[in-house]
mmCIF file of C-alpha atoms and ligand atoms in Angstrom:
data_model
loop_
_atom_site.group_PDB
_atom_site.id
_atom_site.type_symbol
_atom_site.label_atom_id
_atom_site.label_comp_id
_atom_site.label_asym_id
_atom_site.label_seq_id
_atom_site.Cartn_x
_atom_site.Cartn_y
_atom_site.Cartn_z
ATOM 1 C CA MET A 1 0.002 -0.003 -0.005
ATOM 2 C CA THR A 2 1.450 3.374 -0.959
ATOM 3 C CA ILE A 3 1.339 6.520 1.140
ATOM 4 C CA LEU A 4 -1.370 7.860 -1.196
ATOM 5 C CA ASN A 5 -3.483 4.750 -0.602
ATOM 6 C CA ILE A 6 -3.028 5.055 3.137
ATOM 7 C CA GLY A 7 -3.984 8.755 2.939
ATOM 8 C CA THR A 8 -7.154 7.893 0.981
ATOM 9 C CA LYS A 9 -8.106 5.269 3.560
ATOM 10 C CA LEU A 10 -7.514 7.689 6.443
ATOM 11 C CA LEU A 11 -9.661 10.307 4.648
ATOM 12 C CA LYS A 12 -12.484 7.790 4.180
ATOM 13 C CA LEU A 13 -12.383 6.731 7.835
ATOM 14 C CA ASN A 14 -11.896 10.125 9.439
ATOM 15 C CA GLY A 15 -13.371 12.718 7.058
ATOM 16 C CA LEU A 16 -11.922 15.879 5.507
ATOM 17 C CA PRO A 17 -11.484 18.170 8.584
ATOM 18 C CA TRP A 18 -9.491 15.507 10.481
ATOM 19 C CA THR A 19 -7.379 14.681 7.412
ATOM 20 C CA LEU A 20 -6.586 18.355 6.712
ATOM 21 C CA LEU A 21 -5.645 18.955 10.351
ATOM 22 C CA TYR A 22 -3.565 15.798 10.363
ATOM 23 C CA THR A 23 -1.714 16.837 7.203
ATOM 24 C CA LEU A 24 -1.045 20.234 8.802
ATOM 25 C CA TYR A 25 0.268 18.578 11.969
ATOM 26 C CA TRP A 26 2.677 16.352 10.032
ATOM 27 C CA SER A 27 3.769 19.211 7.743
ATOM 28 C CA PHE A 28 4.757 21.150 10.882
ATOM 29 C CA ARG A 29 6.627 18.111 12.191
ATOM 30 C CA TYR A 30 8.305 17.137 8.963
ATOM 31 C CA PHE A 31 9.203 20.502 7.398
ATOM 32 C CA LEU A 32 9.491 22.832 10.404
ATOM 33 C CA LYS A 33 10.549 20.200 12.974
ATOM 34 C CA ILE A 34 7.779 21.417 15.290
ATOM 35 C CA ASP A 35 5.736 18.814 17.173
ATOM 36 C CA SER A 36 2.667 20.985 17.837
ATOM 37 C CA THR A 37 0.882 19.768 20.959
ATOM 38 C CA GLY A 38 -1.908 22.284 20.231
ATOM 39 C CA LEU A 39 -2.657 20.803 16.816
ATOM 40 C CA PHE A 40 -2.423 17.283 18.211
ATOM 41 C CA LYS A 41 -4.899 18.108 20.991
ATOM 42 C CA LEU A 42 -7.297 19.494 18.378
ATOM 43 C CA LEU A 43 -7.013 16.222 16.434
ATOM 44 C CA LEU A 44 -7.774 14.208 19.559
ATOM 45 C CA LYS A 45 -10.794 16.426 20.335
ATOM 46 C CA LEU A 46 -12.138 15.866 16.833
ATOM 47 C CA GLU A 47 -11.634 12.099 17.207
ATOM 48 C CA GLU A 48 -13.427 12.048 20.546
ATOM 49 C CA LYS A 49 -16.314 14.268 19.437
ATOM 50 C CA HIS A 50 -17.076 12.309 16.268
ATOM 51 C CA ASP A 51 -15.869 8.907 17.444
ATOM 52 C CA LEU A 52 -13.220 8.695 14.711
ATOM 53 C CA PRO A 53 -10.528 6.001 14.638
ATOM 54 C CA GLY A 54 -7.812 8.612 13.896
ATOM 55 C CA PHE A 55 -4.374 7.568 12.737
ATOM 56 C CA ASN A 56 -4.163 4.201 14.511
ATOM 57 C CA THR A 57 -6.683 2.145 12.573
ATOM 58 C CA PRO A 58 -6.551 -1.613 11.927
ATOM 59 C CA VAL A 59 -7.062 -0.906 8.208
ATOM 60 C CA THR A 60 -3.943 1.239 7.864
ATOM 61 C CA ALA A 61 -1.715 0.051 10.749
ATOM 62 C CA GLY A 62 -0.073 -2.851 8.911
ATOM 63 C CA ALA A 63 0.755 -0.756 5.847
ATOM 64 C CA LEU A 64 2.064 2.119 7.934
ATOM 65 C CA TRP A 65 4.287 -0.056 10.106
ATOM 66 C CA ASP A 66 5.565 -1.875 7.021
ATOM 67 C CA LEU A 67 7.112 1.445 5.946
ATOM 68 C CA LEU A 68 9.576 1.383 8.862
ATOM 69 C CA PRO A 69 13.251 0.617 8.116
ATOM 70 C CA TRP A 70 13.079 -2.352 10.532
ATOM 71 C CA GLU A 71 16.349 -3.920 9.353
ATOM 72 C CA LYS A 72 18.338 -0.855 10.392
ATOM 73 C CA GLU A 73 18.030 -0.898 14.189
ATOM 74 C CA HIS A 74 15.498 -3.644 14.959
ATOM 75 C CA GLY A 75 13.488 -1.281 17.183
ATOM 76 C CA GLU A 76 16.484 -0.420 19.376
ATOM 77 C CA GLU A 77 16.056 3.213 18.275
ATOM 78 C CA TRP A 78 13.262 3.333 20.911
ATOM 79 C CA THR A 79 15.555 2.013 23.656
ATOM 80 C CA VAL A 80 16.300 4.951 25.974
ATOM 81 C CA SER A 81 19.599 3.446 27.221
ATOM 82 C CA ALA A 82 21.075 -0.005 27.856
ATOM 83 C CA GLU A 83 20.488 0.545 31.592
ATOM 84 C CA TRP A 84 16.842 1.511 31.014
ATOM 85 C CA LYS A 85 16.236 -1.597 28.928
ATOM 86 C CA GLN A 86 17.901 -3.923 31.439
ATOM 87 C CA SER A 87 15.936 -2.488 34.318
ATOM 88 C CA LEU A 88 12.655 -2.846 32.401
ATOM 89 C CA ILE A 89 13.579 -6.493 31.826
ATOM 90 C CA ASP A 90 14.727 -7.215 35.393
ATOM 91 C CA GLU A 91 12.252 -5.143 37.352
ATOM 92 C CA VAL A 92 9.126 -5.407 35.240
ATOM 93 C CA LEU A 93 9.217 -8.183 32.644
ATOM 94 C CA ARG A 94 10.901 -10.843 34.787
ATOM 95 C CA LYS A 95 9.005 -9.752 37.903
ATOM 96 C CA TYR A 96 5.664 -10.676 36.360
ATOM 97 C CA ILE A 97 6.423 -13.269 33.689
ATOM 98 C CA ARG A 98 7.490 -16.560 35.188
ATOM 99 C CA ARG A 99 9.934 -18.939 33.521
ATOM 100 C CA GLY A 100 8.245 -21.648 31.466
ATOM 101 C CA ALA A 101 4.974 -19.716 30.983
ATOM 102 C CA ALA A 102 2.937 -19.823 27.782
ATOM 103 C CA VAL A 103 3.419 -16.230 26.631
ATOM 104 C CA LEU A 104 1.604 -14.053 24.099
ATOM 105 C CA GLU A 105 3.429 -10.968 22.800
ATOM 106 C CA ILE A 106 1.343 -8.324 21.027
ATOM 107 C CA GLY A 107 3.285 -6.252 18.459
ATOM 108 C CA SER A 108 6.652 -8.013 18.470
ATOM 109 C CA GLY A 109 8.115 -5.632 15.879
ATOM 110 C CA ALA A 110 11.627 -6.777 15.019
ATOM 111 C CA GLY A 111 11.897 -8.732 18.271
ATOM 112 C CA ARG A 112 13.357 -6.223 20.754
ATOM 113 C CA TRP A 113 11.484 -7.894 23.671
ATOM 114 C CA THR A 114 10.900 -11.209 21.915
ATOM 115 C CA ALA A 115 14.620 -11.901 22.319
ATOM 116 C CA VAL A 116 14.104 -11.731 26.102
ATOM 117 C CA LEU A 117 10.773 -13.568 26.173
ATOM 118 C CA GLN A 118 11.798 -16.460 23.912
ATOM 119 C CA PRO A 119 14.379 -18.095 26.244
ATOM 120 C CA LEU A 120 12.140 -17.405 29.262
ATOM 121 C CA ALA A 121 8.894 -18.807 27.855
ATOM 122 C CA GLY A 122 7.795 -22.426 27.651
ATOM 123 C CA LYS A 123 5.919 -21.381 24.560
ATOM 124 C CA LEU A 124 5.776 -17.979 22.885
ATOM 125 C CA VAL A 125 3.133 -16.798 20.439
ATOM 126 C CA ALA A 126 3.928 -13.396 18.940
ATOM 127 C CA ILE A 127 1.698 -11.361 16.663
ATOM 128 C CA ASP A 128 2.074 -8.147 14.697
ATOM 129 C CA VAL A 129 0.159 -6.233 12.014
ATOM 130 C CA SER A 130 3.329 -5.612 9.993
ATOM 131 C CA SER A 131 4.188 -8.418 7.573
ATOM 132 C CA ARG A 132 7.771 -7.124 7.346
ATOM 133 C CA ALA A 133 8.191 -7.242 11.111
ATOM 134 C CA ILE A 134 6.793 -10.791 11.220
ATOM 135 C CA ALA A 135 9.125 -11.905 8.409
ATOM 136 C CA LEU A 136 12.092 -10.431 10.273
ATOM 137 C CA CYS A 137 11.161 -12.214 13.506
ATOM 138 C CA LYS A 138 10.648 -15.522 11.702
ATOM 139 C CA ALA A 139 14.171 -15.232 10.328
ATOM 140 C CA ARG A 140 15.685 -13.954 13.591
ATOM 141 C CA PHE A 141 14.202 -16.771 15.696
ATOM 142 C CA ALA A 142 14.289 -19.489 13.027
ATOM 143 C CA THR A 143 16.174 -21.942 15.243
ATOM 144 C CA ALA A 144 13.973 -21.456 18.319
ATOM 145 C CA THR A 145 11.536 -24.335 18.633
ATOM 146 C CA ASN A 146 9.245 -22.768 21.256
ATOM 147 C CA CYS A 147 7.939 -19.778 19.313
ATOM 148 C CA GLU A 148 5.542 -18.942 16.528
ATOM 149 C CA PHE A 149 4.870 -15.674 14.714
ATOM 150 C CA HIS A 150 1.562 -14.614 13.202
ATOM 151 C CA LEU A 151 0.514 -11.727 11.031
ATOM 152 C CA ALA A 152 -2.657 -10.664 12.811
ATOM 153 C CA GLY A 153 -4.440 -7.652 11.393
ATOM 154 C CA ASN A 154 -7.789 -6.640 12.836
ATOM 155 C CA ILE A 155 -7.228 -7.982 16.371
ATOM 156 C CA ASP A 156 -7.634 -11.508 15.102
ATOM 157 C CA LEU A 157 -6.554 -13.803 17.949
ATOM 158 C CA GLY A 158 -9.114 -16.458 16.999
ATOM 159 C CA PHE A 159 -6.337 -18.980 16.318
ATOM 160 C CA ILE A 160 -5.324 -18.940 20.015
ATOM 161 C CA PRO A 161 -7.365 -21.476 22.034
ATOM 162 C CA ASP A 162 -9.415 -20.335 25.053
ATOM 163 C CA GLY A 163 -7.570 -20.503 28.394
ATOM 164 C CA SER A 164 -4.166 -21.265 26.850
ATOM 165 C CA ILE A 165 -2.065 -18.170 27.689
ATOM 166 C CA GLU A 166 -0.337 -17.633 31.047
ATOM 167 C CA ALA A 167 1.337 -14.284 30.393
ATOM 168 C CA ILE A 168 0.826 -11.425 27.941
ATOM 169 C CA TRP A 169 3.505 -8.804 27.222
ATOM 170 C CA SER A 170 3.282 -5.726 25.047
ATOM 171 C CA PHE A 171 5.568 -2.701 25.033
ATOM 172 C CA ASP A 172 5.463 0.333 22.711
ATOM 173 C CA VAL A 173 2.403 -1.083 20.941
ATOM 174 C CA PHE A 174 -0.840 -0.092 22.718
ATOM 175 C CA VAL A 175 0.388 3.495 22.653
ATOM 176 C CA HIS A 176 -0.433 3.171 18.927
ATOM 177 C CA ILE A 177 -3.771 1.335 19.179
ATOM 178 C CA ASN A 178 -7.007 3.313 19.402
ATOM 179 C CA PRO A 179 -9.329 2.789 22.422
ATOM 180 C CA GLU A 180 -11.985 0.816 20.480
ATOM 181 C CA ASP A 181 -9.408 -1.712 19.278
ATOM 182 C CA THR A 182 -7.770 -1.873 22.699
ATOM 183 C CA ASP A 183 -11.176 -2.794 24.079
ATOM 184 C CA ARG A 184 -11.441 -5.633 21.547
ATOM 185 C CA TYR A 185 -7.945 -6.843 22.495
ATOM 186 C CA ILE A 186 -8.833 -6.814 26.195
ATOM 187 C CA ALA A 187 -11.937 -8.932 25.467
ATOM 188 C CA GLU A 188 -9.668 -11.426 23.704
ATOM 189 C CA PHE A 189 -7.185 -11.397 26.609
ATOM 190 C CA LYS A 190 -10.018 -12.421 28.914
ATOM 191 C CA ARG A 191 -10.831 -15.333 26.587
ATOM 192 C CA VAL A 192 -7.269 -16.655 26.124
ATOM 193 C CA PHE A 193 -6.140 -16.221 29.743
ATOM 194 C CA ALA A 194 -5.357 -19.493 31.540
ATOM 195 C CA SER A 195 -6.217 -19.574 35.218
ATOM 196 C CA GLY A 196 -3.678 -17.372 37.029
ATOM 197 C CA GLY A 197 -2.725 -15.647 33.758
ATOM 198 C CA ILE A 198 -1.202 -12.180 33.946
ATOM 199 C CA ALA A 199 -0.762 -9.334 31.447
ATOM 200 C CA VAL A 200 1.813 -6.519 31.394
ATOM 201 C CA ILE A 201 0.743 -3.834 28.937
ATOM 202 C CA HIS A 202 2.381 -0.456 28.214
ATOM 203 C CA HIS A 203 -0.208 2.152 27.105
ATOM 204 C CA PRO A 204 -0.894 5.900 27.236
ATOM 205 C CA LYS A 205 -1.817 7.340 30.617
ATOM 206 C CA LYS A 206 -2.680 10.849 29.476
ATOM 207 C CA GLY A 207 -4.428 10.296 26.183
ATOM 208 C CA GLY A 208 -1.730 10.872 23.614
ATOM 209 C CA VAL A 209 -1.374 14.598 24.381
ATOM 210 C CA HIS A 210 2.360 14.315 24.034
ATOM 211 C CA GLY A 211 2.099 14.119 20.273
ATOM 212 C CA GLY A 212 3.464 11.582 17.859
ATOM 213 C CA CYS A 213 1.057 8.999 16.533
ATOM 214 C CA ARG A 214 -0.167 8.061 19.972
ATOM 215 C CA SER A 215 -3.568 6.732 20.901
ATOM 216 C CA ARG A 216 -5.987 8.837 22.934
ATOM 217 C CA MET A 217 -6.196 6.054 25.548
ATOM 218 C CA THR A 218 -5.939 7.109 29.205
ATOM 219 C CA ASP A 219 -5.339 5.188 32.450
ATOM 220 C CA ARG A 220 -8.987 5.751 33.493
ATOM 221 C CA LEU A 221 -10.365 4.502 30.199
ATOM 222 C CA PHE A 222 -8.067 1.470 30.310
ATOM 223 C CA ASN A 223 -9.187 0.623 33.859
ATOM 224 C CA ALA A 224 -12.851 0.989 32.873
ATOM 225 C CA MET A 225 -12.245 -1.494 30.035
ATOM 226 C CA LEU A 226 -10.623 -3.995 32.432
ATOM 227 C CA GLU A 227 -13.617 -3.695 34.725
ATOM 228 C CA LYS A 228 -16.059 -4.093 31.847
ATOM 229 C CA HIS A 229 -14.361 -7.366 30.855
ATOM 230 C CA GLY A 230 -14.089 -8.657 34.425
ATOM 231 C CA LEU A 231 -10.305 -8.372 34.676
ATOM 232 C CA THR A 232 -8.502 -7.239 37.824
ATOM 233 C CA LEU A 233 -5.821 -4.548 37.908
ATOM 234 C CA ASP A 234 -2.812 -5.551 40.056
ATOM 235 C CA ALA A 235 -0.529 -2.570 39.471
ATOM 236 C CA GLN A 236 -0.322 0.560 37.338
ATOM 237 C CA PHE A 237 2.859 2.607 37.302
ATOM 238 C CA ASP A 238 4.797 5.100 35.223
ATOM 239 C CA SER A 239 8.169 4.660 36.908
ATOM 240 C CA TRP A 240 10.177 1.768 38.321
ATOM 241 C CA GLY A 241 13.554 0.955 39.813
ATOM 242 C CA GLU A 242 15.149 2.480 42.900
ATOM 243 C CA ASN A 243 13.413 5.802 43.709
ATOM 244 C CA GLY A 244 11.539 5.600 40.410
ATOM 245 C CA ARG A 245 14.803 5.942 38.522
ATOM 246 C CA PHE A 246 13.308 5.004 35.184
ATOM 247 C CA ASN A 247 10.025 6.342 33.921
ATOM 248 C CA LEU A 248 7.573 6.803 31.068
ATOM 249 C CA TYR A 249 6.948 10.525 31.703
ATOM 250 C CA ARG A 250 8.175 11.770 28.349
ATOM 251 C CA HIS A 251 5.145 10.588 26.425
ATOM 252 C CA GLY A 252 2.756 10.410 29.393
ATOM 253 C CA ASP A 253 2.483 6.587 29.362
ATOM 254 C CA CYS A 254 2.136 3.898 32.004
ATOM 255 C CA ILE A 255 2.251 0.119 32.427
ATOM 256 C CA SER A 256 -0.766 -1.852 33.616
ATOM 257 C CA VAL A 257 -0.484 -5.304 35.158
ATOM 258 C CA PHE A 258 -3.736 -7.277 35.389
ATOM 259 C CA HIS A 259 -5.154 -10.772 35.706
ATOM 260 C CA ALA A 260 -8.307 -12.730 34.991
HETATM 261 C C1 SAM B 1 6.901 1.099 18.057
HETATM 262 S S1 SAM B 1 6.763 -0.521 17.388
HETATM 263 C C2 SAM B 1 7.261 -1.510 18.774
HETATM 264 C C3 SAM B 1 7.696 -2.896 18.393
HETATM 265 C C4 SAM B 1 8.210 -3.741 19.573
HETATM 266 N N1 SAM B 1 7.164 -3.997 20.545
HETATM 267 C C5 SAM B 1 9.347 -3.009 20.237
HETATM 268 O O1 SAM B 1 9.146 -2.469 21.336
HETATM 269 O O2 SAM B 1 10.429 -2.969 19.657
HETATM 270 C C6 SAM B 1 5.003 -0.758 17.352
HETATM 271 C C7 SAM B 1 4.616 -2.146 16.880
HETATM 272 O O3 SAM B 1 3.222 -2.340 17.079
HETATM 273 C C8 SAM B 1 2.679 -3.016 15.959
HETATM 274 N N2 SAM B 1 1.247 -2.730 15.940
HETATM 275 C C9 SAM B 1 0.612 -1.554 15.665
HETATM 276 N N3 SAM B 1 -0.712 -1.696 15.746
HETATM 277 C C10 SAM B 1 -0.943 -2.994 16.106
HETATM 278 C C11 SAM B 1 -2.113 -3.767 16.357
HETATM 279 N N4 SAM B 1 -3.340 -3.236 16.242
HETATM 280 N N5 SAM B 1 -1.958 -5.072 16.709
HETATM 281 C C12 SAM B 1 -0.725 -5.623 16.813
HETATM 282 N N6 SAM B 1 0.421 -4.947 16.585
HETATM 283 C C13 SAM B 1 0.318 -3.659 16.233
HETATM 284 C C14 SAM B 1 3.461 -2.417 14.797
HETATM 285 O O4 SAM B 1 3.392 -3.165 13.615
HETATM 286 C C15 SAM B 1 4.861 -2.373 15.383
HETATM 287 O O5 SAM B 1 5.548 -3.569 15.211
#
């Protein structure tokens, strides 16, 4: 799908005012190097008022993420520092995901966290909407016998049996998924959770106001969705490590840990 095709799809889904405003926002970012929070807030208001999917739609997500130069840095361009990454692994990922668990990773990208989950998991099922990302992961983990990768557009987890997943991990993904689709994912989490299953999901806390292509999800909305689907929140935090040394303040995100 070309950029023009993606643009046409976004126009169809969101209408002319949203598309014009969105083009203006990206023109500011691209040509003037200005990430206008004001324009972004206006976009979010428009999305909320008219219940629009915005930028992060299941129809366009795969094509958009396929445009990324995945082979260059394998997603490590989003790693704040080696120390930050290690502490997220030691103090969050390993804290909640037990060795030998049947793990589901949503949005594996080029495998930045998959590389940690794969040796830890008894079985690992990873999905992504980007066919290029999935192809990269299949090649990267070709010799691992405990993992499988699926191209899964449209929140299609139907191939995962009920009650078969003991841990779910997703980082830097739900910040790009709109609230309606997040709700559909959460419903699926409830279905695939094994007894005692736990999920660790990174998502926006403040509704994408920090710009970029972030979802308008908030912590309150996320918690309401958990409640609606009968899931229990165990922890929600935006910093970790000694004295909250590492945090997700920059983009106004948080991590939610919940169980069935
Ligand atoms: C910023 S990248 C992060 C990739 C990886 N989790 C990492 O941290 O390196 C966002 C990823 O989310 C995937 N993604 C976006 N929307 C998705 C959706 N609705 N379902 C599953 N994956 C999605 C993209 O294809 C991309 O691989």
